[in-house]
Amino acid sequence: MNRVFSGVQPTGDIHIGNYLGAIRNFVKLQDEADCFFCVVDLHAVTVPQDPKILRQKTLEVATLYFAVGIDPQKSTVFVQSAVPAHAELAWMLQCITYFGELGRMTQFKDKSGGKENVSVGLFTYPTLMAADILLYQTDVVPVGQDQKQHLELSRDLAQRFNQRYGETFRVPEPFIGEIGAKVMALDDPAKKMSKSAGNPNNRIDLLDDARTVQKKIARAVTDSGSEVRYAPEDKPGIANLMSIYSSLSGETMVQIEERYQGKGYGNFKGDLTELLNAELGGIQSRYQELQESGKVLQFLEEGAARALAVAERTLNVVKERMGFKYF
Ligand code: AQP
């Protein structure tokens, strides 16, 4: 059985980009693979966080994992900081990662914005991500398009370590869905939808209520004209909304174009709002039930125990190979 690993940062409100690009695929994979899904709170502190809010957001992401359909009996769900092996392996991998490799990471360039006073953690974050993945001898990593470059580094580091110290890590493959792999911002379709964007109209959050969704879709940037046509170059705003529509309805772009021929943006946006609210409504009621059940911490504790056992096995081999084993 294939091993799957992926994670989400508790850095803000989880949006439909995180859902359509990554989390929804987690649910599908859990029936065919041995899955490990993590809330990567150590990654979150690469930028300043209020500890109370971080804890609250970590539990929120975990609850959302279960609310979208990740089953704690089928998948191992846990919080990264509960398994110390992640930070330990990250250090060892940092020592075989080149400065130039990390300097080329586009996400670091975007997030640091060329400033000097960003944390070293933000720079080395892709190495921690490699440790997360390699610890579990992962075959497949379901991620959105934006994580492709980081995943390539994980593959390079696995191969480099194996070459220097002997076969130790499985070399992971990305799993990037065809539709929804890069959901763009509603207020600026040139940028990706993002938790940390200042303007909340950038995104639809999984916990947005129906009225908020309606307002955000109504305000979403479209393009001049009124034709619902999939043309990412000429009509990036409407193309992005069509991708979201297609991810939710399963219809192709041609089917959507046919359905809205001569009907204009208003009709299309109204139906998209309904599709979104139907999907989010189900997630939100399960979220509510899970919160009331008080079971999330118990699921996370059980998940951490399972993750710890697997991670320790890999870490022990790594220590032996690197000359860190004495007793
Ligand atoms: N816009 C997106 N479209 C499709 N997939 C996306 N992902 C993120 N944004 C989009 C995927 O969601 C998973 C979890 O993301 P993350 O928490 O690791 O952080 P990120 O990639 O940096 O996402 P954000 O939302 O932009 O968060 P912030 O603002 O905190 O950096 C990943 O698989 C990612 O590919």
Short mmCIF file of C-alpha atoms and ligand atoms in Angstrom, two decimals:
data_model
loop_
_atom_site.label_atom_id
_atom_site.label_comp_id
_atom_site.label_asym_id
_atom_site.label_seq_id
_atom_site.Cartn_x
_atom_site.Cartn_y
_atom_site.Cartn_z
CA MET A 1 0.00 0.00 0.00
CA ASN A 2 1.31 3.45 -0.91
CA ARG A 3 2.18 5.85 1.90
CA VAL A 4 0.75 9.38 1.59
CA PHE A 5 1.78 12.45 3.60
CA SER A 6 0.62 16.04 3.43
CA GLY A 7 0.16 19.04 5.70
CA VAL A 8 -1.57 22.38 6.07
CA GLN A 9 -0.26 25.37 8.00
CA PRO A 10 -2.48 26.82 10.73
CA THR A 11 -1.64 30.34 9.59
CA GLY A 12 -5.07 31.79 8.99
CA ASP A 13 -8.45 30.84 7.67
CA ILE A 14 -8.53 27.73 5.49
CA HIS A 15 -9.92 28.66 2.09
CA ILE A 16 -11.32 26.88 -0.93
CA GLY A 17 -7.87 27.00 -2.58
CA ASN A 18 -6.47 24.83 0.24
CA TYR A 19 -9.56 22.63 -0.02
CA LEU A 20 -9.81 22.17 -3.79
CA GLY A 21 -6.04 22.12 -4.33
CA ALA A 22 -5.13 19.74 -1.53
CA ILE A 23 -7.45 18.74 1.32
CA ARG A 24 -10.24 17.35 -0.84
CA ASN A 25 -7.73 14.99 -2.47
CA PHE A 26 -6.69 13.77 1.01
CA VAL A 27 -10.20 12.39 1.50
CA LYS A 28 -10.10 10.47 -1.78
CA LEU A 29 -6.65 9.02 -1.09
CA GLN A 30 -7.43 7.64 2.35
CA ASP A 31 -9.36 4.72 0.83
CA GLU A 32 -6.45 3.53 -1.28
CA ALA A 33 -3.34 4.45 0.71
CA ASP A 34 -1.84 4.58 4.20
CA CYS A 35 -2.30 8.30 4.86
CA PHE A 36 -0.60 10.70 7.30
CA PHE A 37 -2.11 14.20 7.49
CA CYS A 38 -0.46 16.79 9.64
CA VAL A 39 -1.21 20.29 10.89
CA VAL A 40 2.21 21.83 10.38
CA ASP A 41 2.38 24.27 13.28
CA LEU A 42 6.20 24.41 13.26
CA HIS A 43 5.96 25.88 9.76
CA ALA A 44 3.54 28.51 10.97
CA VAL A 45 6.10 30.13 13.29
CA THR A 46 8.41 31.01 10.39
CA VAL A 47 6.43 34.27 10.61
CA PRO A 48 5.37 35.82 13.95
CA GLN A 49 2.34 34.16 15.59
CA ASP A 50 0.34 34.87 18.72
CA PRO A 51 0.63 31.57 20.70
CA LYS A 52 -3.05 31.57 21.73
CA ILE A 53 -4.26 32.14 18.19
CA LEU A 54 -1.81 29.58 16.83
CA ARG A 55 -3.22 26.92 19.17
CA GLN A 56 -6.77 27.86 18.25
CA LYS A 57 -6.01 27.79 14.50
CA THR A 58 -4.19 24.45 14.84
CA LEU A 59 -7.29 22.88 16.39
CA GLU A 60 -9.44 24.57 13.75
CA VAL A 61 -7.44 23.02 10.89
CA ALA A 62 -7.54 19.60 12.59
CA THR A 63 -11.32 19.89 13.08
CA LEU A 64 -11.70 20.89 9.43
CA TYR A 65 -9.68 17.83 8.35
CA PHE A 66 -12.27 15.63 10.08
CA ALA A 67 -15.19 17.80 8.93
CA VAL A 68 -14.30 17.42 5.24
CA GLY A 69 -14.29 13.65 5.64
CA ILE A 70 -10.85 12.52 6.81
CA ASP A 71 -11.56 9.51 8.99
CA PRO A 72 -9.33 9.14 12.08
CA GLN A 73 -9.73 5.35 11.84
CA LYS A 74 -8.39 5.27 8.27
CA SER A 75 -5.84 8.11 8.36
CA THR A 76 -3.24 9.22 10.87
CA VAL A 77 -4.00 12.86 11.71
CA PHE A 78 -1.67 14.74 14.05
CA VAL A 79 0.01 18.02 14.95
CA GLN A 80 3.61 18.37 13.76
CA SER A 81 5.03 19.77 17.02
CA ALA A 82 3.81 16.63 18.86
CA VAL A 83 6.41 14.58 16.95
CA PRO A 84 9.91 15.94 17.75
CA ALA A 85 11.51 13.85 15.00
CA HIS A 86 10.37 16.48 12.42
CA ALA A 87 12.60 19.19 13.87
CA GLU A 88 15.47 16.75 14.46
CA LEU A 89 15.51 15.40 10.91
CA ALA A 90 15.10 18.93 9.55
CA TRP A 91 18.47 19.89 11.11
CA MET A 92 20.21 16.90 9.58
CA LEU A 93 18.73 17.69 6.17
CA GLN A 94 19.69 21.36 6.48
CA CYS A 95 23.26 20.18 6.67
CA ILE A 96 23.01 18.64 3.20
CA THR A 97 20.94 21.47 1.67
CA TYR A 98 22.73 24.19 -0.29
CA PHE A 99 22.19 27.86 0.43
CA GLY A 100 21.69 28.50 -3.30
CA GLU A 101 18.92 25.90 -3.51
CA LEU A 102 16.90 27.61 -0.80
CA GLY A 103 17.62 31.04 -2.27
CA ARG A 104 15.92 29.97 -5.50
CA MET A 105 12.62 29.10 -3.79
CA THR A 106 9.98 31.40 -5.24
CA GLN A 107 7.77 31.21 -2.15
CA PHE A 108 10.65 32.55 -0.01
CA LYS A 109 11.19 35.39 -2.47
CA ASP A 110 7.45 36.23 -2.42
CA LYS A 111 7.05 36.00 1.35
CA SER A 112 10.29 37.77 2.29
CA GLY A 113 9.69 40.51 -0.26
CA GLY A 114 13.44 41.14 -0.36
CA LYS A 115 13.50 42.24 3.33
CA GLU A 116 16.47 41.46 5.59
CA ASN A 117 14.56 41.05 8.84
CA VAL A 118 12.71 37.86 8.01
CA SER A 119 13.38 34.73 10.06
CA VAL A 120 15.98 32.15 9.07
CA GLY A 121 13.13 29.65 9.54
CA LEU A 122 11.29 31.18 6.59
CA PHE A 123 14.40 30.55 4.50
CA THR A 124 14.90 26.94 5.66
CA TYR A 125 11.18 26.07 5.68
CA PRO A 126 11.43 23.82 2.58
CA THR A 127 13.97 21.63 4.42
CA LEU A 128 11.53 21.17 7.31
CA MET A 129 8.91 20.24 4.72
CA ALA A 130 11.31 17.66 3.28
CA ALA A 131 11.81 16.21 6.77
CA ASP A 132 8.02 15.99 7.26
CA ILE A 133 7.67 13.99 4.07
CA LEU A 134 10.77 11.79 4.25
CA LEU A 135 10.23 10.73 7.87
CA TYR A 136 7.16 8.74 6.82
CA GLN A 137 8.82 7.02 3.82
CA THR A 138 6.21 8.76 1.71
CA ASP A 139 5.38 7.66 -1.83
CA VAL A 140 2.85 10.34 -2.72
CA VAL A 141 2.35 13.95 -1.57
CA PRO A 142 -0.97 15.57 -2.53
CA VAL A 143 -0.36 19.34 -2.78
CA GLY A 144 -1.45 22.39 -4.73
CA GLN A 145 0.65 23.67 -7.64
CA ASP A 146 2.40 26.25 -5.40
CA GLN A 147 4.23 23.50 -3.49
CA LYS A 148 5.72 21.80 -6.56
CA GLN A 149 9.13 23.48 -6.21
CA HIS A 150 9.38 22.55 -2.52
CA LEU A 151 8.53 18.97 -3.36
CA GLU A 152 11.29 18.85 -5.96
CA LEU A 153 13.72 19.85 -3.22
CA SER A 154 12.40 17.02 -1.01
CA ARG A 155 13.11 14.59 -3.85
CA ASP A 156 16.61 16.01 -4.39
CA LEU A 157 17.41 15.78 -0.67
CA ALA A 158 16.19 12.17 -0.45
CA GLN A 159 18.38 11.21 -3.40
CA ARG A 160 21.38 13.16 -2.07
CA PHE A 161 21.12 11.57 1.38
CA ASN A 162 20.72 8.09 -0.13
CA GLN A 163 23.80 8.64 -2.27
CA ARG A 164 25.96 9.89 0.62
CA TYR A 165 24.84 7.58 3.37
CA GLY A 166 23.20 4.61 1.66
CA GLU A 167 19.60 3.85 0.75
CA THR A 168 17.48 5.40 3.54
CA PHE A 169 14.56 7.40 2.15
CA ARG A 170 11.86 6.67 -0.36
CA VAL A 171 11.80 9.35 -3.08
CA PRO A 172 8.32 10.96 -3.01
CA GLU A 173 6.14 11.90 -5.99
CA PRO A 174 3.82 14.91 -6.03
CA PHE A 175 0.11 14.41 -6.63
CA ILE A 176 -1.28 17.60 -8.14
CA GLY A 177 -4.91 17.48 -9.24
CA GLU A 178 -5.84 18.71 -12.72
CA ILE A 179 -8.58 21.08 -11.63
CA GLY A 180 -8.29 23.36 -8.58
CA ALA A 181 -4.51 22.91 -8.34
CA LYS A 182 -4.10 26.69 -8.30
CA VAL A 183 -7.12 28.70 -7.26
CA MET A 184 -6.47 32.39 -7.86
CA ALA A 185 -7.43 35.33 -5.63
CA LEU A 186 -10.96 36.67 -6.12
CA ASP A 187 -9.77 40.27 -5.92
CA ASP A 188 -6.75 39.78 -8.19
CA PRO A 189 -6.67 36.73 -10.49
CA ALA A 190 -2.97 37.28 -11.14
CA LYS A 191 -2.20 36.12 -7.57
CA LYS A 192 -3.02 32.85 -5.84
CA MET A 193 -5.74 32.69 -3.21
CA SER A 194 -3.91 32.85 0.10
CA LYS A 195 -4.61 32.64 3.84
CA SER A 196 -2.20 35.42 4.66
CA ALA A 197 -3.47 37.94 2.09
CA GLY A 198 -4.53 41.12 3.89
CA ASN A 199 -7.85 41.50 2.07
CA PRO A 200 -10.43 38.86 3.16
CA ASN A 201 -12.17 39.36 -0.22
CA ASN A 202 -9.15 37.56 -1.69
CA ARG A 203 -10.67 34.21 -0.73
CA ILE A 204 -13.69 32.13 0.28
CA ASP A 205 -13.01 30.52 3.65
CA LEU A 206 -14.38 27.07 4.48
CA LEU A 207 -16.12 28.59 7.51
CA ASP A 208 -17.64 31.60 5.68
CA ASP A 209 -21.40 31.80 6.11
CA ALA A 210 -23.75 31.81 3.10
CA ARG A 211 -24.21 35.60 3.08
CA THR A 212 -20.46 36.23 3.15
CA VAL A 213 -19.92 33.79 0.27
CA GLN A 214 -22.61 35.54 -1.73
CA LYS A 215 -21.04 38.96 -1.13
CA LYS A 216 -17.51 37.78 -1.93
CA ILE A 217 -18.58 36.12 -5.19
CA ALA A 218 -20.63 39.17 -6.17
CA ARG A 219 -17.51 41.33 -5.63
CA ALA A 220 -15.10 38.93 -7.34
CA VAL A 221 -13.19 40.58 -10.16
CA THR A 222 -14.48 39.60 -13.58
CA ASP A 223 -13.42 41.01 -16.91
CA SER A 224 -14.91 43.43 -19.38
CA GLY A 225 -17.65 41.86 -21.49
CA SER A 226 -20.31 39.49 -20.23
CA GLU A 227 -19.53 36.19 -21.93
CA VAL A 228 -18.88 33.14 -19.71
CA ARG A 229 -15.95 31.76 -21.68
CA TYR A 230 -12.84 29.91 -20.47
CA ALA A 231 -9.89 32.02 -21.65
CA PRO A 232 -7.29 32.26 -18.86
CA GLU A 233 -5.16 34.80 -20.79
CA ASP A 234 -7.91 37.19 -21.86
CA LYS A 235 -10.42 36.60 -19.08
CA PRO A 236 -8.44 35.46 -16.00
CA GLY A 237 -11.14 36.48 -13.50
CA ILE A 238 -13.97 34.54 -15.09
CA ALA A 239 -11.62 31.61 -15.93
CA ASN A 240 -10.75 31.32 -12.23
CA LEU A 241 -14.43 31.34 -11.20
CA MET A 242 -15.12 28.72 -13.89
CA SER A 243 -12.34 26.49 -12.49
CA ILE A 244 -13.93 26.71 -9.03
CA TYR A 245 -17.34 25.93 -10.56
CA SER A 246 -15.91 22.98 -12.46
CA SER A 247 -14.13 21.60 -9.35
CA LEU A 248 -17.41 21.64 -7.45
CA SER A 249 -19.84 20.48 -10.14
CA GLY A 250 -17.58 18.10 -12.06
CA GLU A 251 -18.64 19.78 -15.33
CA THR A 252 -16.10 20.53 -18.04
CA MET A 253 -15.38 24.08 -19.20
CA VAL A 254 -17.24 23.40 -22.46
CA GLN A 255 -20.35 22.25 -20.57
CA ILE A 256 -20.21 25.36 -18.38
CA GLU A 257 -19.81 27.63 -21.44
CA GLU A 258 -22.83 25.99 -23.07
CA ARG A 259 -24.97 26.27 -19.95
CA TYR A 260 -24.33 30.05 -19.62
CA GLN A 261 -24.35 31.00 -23.29
CA GLY A 262 -26.08 34.38 -23.59
CA LYS A 263 -26.85 34.48 -19.85
CA GLY A 264 -24.11 36.80 -18.57
CA TYR A 265 -22.01 36.90 -15.40
CA GLY A 266 -24.89 37.52 -12.96
CA ASN A 267 -26.56 34.15 -13.55
CA PHE A 268 -23.25 32.32 -13.46
CA LYS A 269 -22.16 33.99 -10.21
CA GLY A 270 -25.53 33.20 -8.60
CA ASP A 271 -25.20 29.49 -9.40
CA LEU A 272 -21.57 29.41 -8.32
CA THR A 273 -22.63 30.90 -4.96
CA GLU A 274 -25.21 28.11 -4.57
CA LEU A 275 -22.66 25.41 -5.40
CA LEU A 276 -20.22 26.84 -2.88
CA ASN A 277 -22.81 27.20 -0.14
CA ALA A 278 -24.01 23.62 -0.65
CA GLU A 279 -20.44 22.29 -0.30
CA LEU A 280 -19.50 24.53 2.64
CA GLY A 281 -22.83 23.99 4.42
CA GLY A 282 -22.15 20.25 4.79
CA ILE A 283 -18.59 20.87 6.01
CA GLN A 284 -19.76 23.49 8.50
CA SER A 285 -22.44 21.32 10.08
CA ARG A 286 -19.94 18.47 10.57
CA TYR A 287 -17.47 21.02 11.97
CA GLN A 288 -20.07 22.11 14.50
CA GLU A 289 -20.82 18.51 15.53
CA LEU A 290 -17.13 17.75 15.94
CA GLN A 291 -16.61 20.82 18.11
CA GLU A 292 -19.52 19.82 20.32
CA SER A 293 -18.33 16.19 20.55
CA GLY A 294 -15.02 17.25 22.15
CA LYS A 295 -13.31 14.32 20.38
CA VAL A 296 -10.77 16.19 18.26
CA LEU A 297 -8.01 16.26 20.92
CA GLN A 298 -8.42 12.54 21.49
CA PHE A 299 -8.13 11.85 17.73
CA LEU A 300 -4.99 14.00 17.61
CA GLU A 301 -3.42 12.24 20.57
CA GLU A 302 -4.00 8.83 19.00
CA GLY A 303 -2.70 10.13 15.66
CA ALA A 304 0.46 11.54 17.27
CA ALA A 305 1.22 8.17 18.91
CA ARG A 306 0.95 6.37 15.56
CA ALA A 307 3.00 9.03 13.76
CA LEU A 308 5.68 9.00 16.46
CA ALA A 309 6.25 5.26 16.07
CA VAL A 310 6.75 5.50 12.28
CA ALA A 311 8.87 8.66 12.48
CA GLU A 312 11.17 7.22 15.16
CA ARG A 313 11.89 4.17 12.99
CA THR A 314 13.17 6.36 10.16
CA LEU A 315 15.04 8.71 12.48
CA ASN A 316 16.90 5.79 14.09
CA VAL A 317 18.13 4.61 10.69
CA VAL A 318 19.20 8.16 9.79
CA LYS A 319 21.13 8.49 13.07
CA GLU A 320 22.88 5.19 12.50
CA ARG A 321 23.84 6.17 8.95
CA MET A 322 25.16 9.59 10.05
CA GLY A 323 27.21 8.25 12.97
CA PHE A 324 24.97 9.46 15.79
CA LYS A 325 24.19 6.09 17.38
CA TYR A 326 26.09 5.09 20.52
CA PHE A 327 23.86 2.90 22.67
N1 AQP B 1 -4.57 29.05 -4.04
C1 AQP B 1 -4.38 27.75 -3.92
N2 AQP B 1 -4.87 26.90 -4.85
C2 AQP B 1 -4.68 25.55 -4.73
N3 AQP B 1 -4.01 24.99 -3.70
C3 AQP B 1 -3.51 25.80 -2.75
N4 AQP B 1 -2.82 25.58 -1.63
C4 AQP B 1 -2.54 26.74 -1.02
N5 AQP B 1 -3.04 27.77 -1.72
C5 AQP B 1 -3.66 27.22 -2.81
C6 AQP B 1 -2.46 24.25 -1.15
O1 AQP B 1 -3.01 24.09 0.15
C7 AQP B 1 -2.15 23.25 0.93
C8 AQP B 1 -1.92 23.87 2.25
O2 AQP B 1 -1.23 25.08 2.08
P1 AQP B 1 -0.24 25.59 3.21
O3 AQP B 1 -0.98 25.71 4.46
O4 AQP B 1 0.94 24.72 3.24
O5 AQP B 1 0.23 27.01 2.82
P2 AQP B 1 0.41 27.75 1.48
O6 AQP B 1 0.67 26.82 0.33
O7 AQP B 1 1.42 28.80 1.68
O8 AQP B 1 -1.08 28.30 1.37
P3 AQP B 1 -1.64 29.72 1.66
O9 AQP B 1 -3.09 29.59 1.74
O10 AQP B 1 -1.09 30.69 0.69
O11 AQP B 1 -1.13 30.04 3.12
P4 AQP B 1 -0.18 31.18 3.61
O12 AQP B 1 -0.83 32.44 3.17
O13 AQP B 1 -0.15 31.00 5.09
O14 AQP B 1 1.14 30.98 2.97
C9 AQP B 1 -0.88 23.06 0.11
O15 AQP B 1 -0.90 21.77 -0.49
C10 AQP B 1 -0.95 24.12 -0.95
O16 AQP B 1 -0.32 23.72 -2.14
#
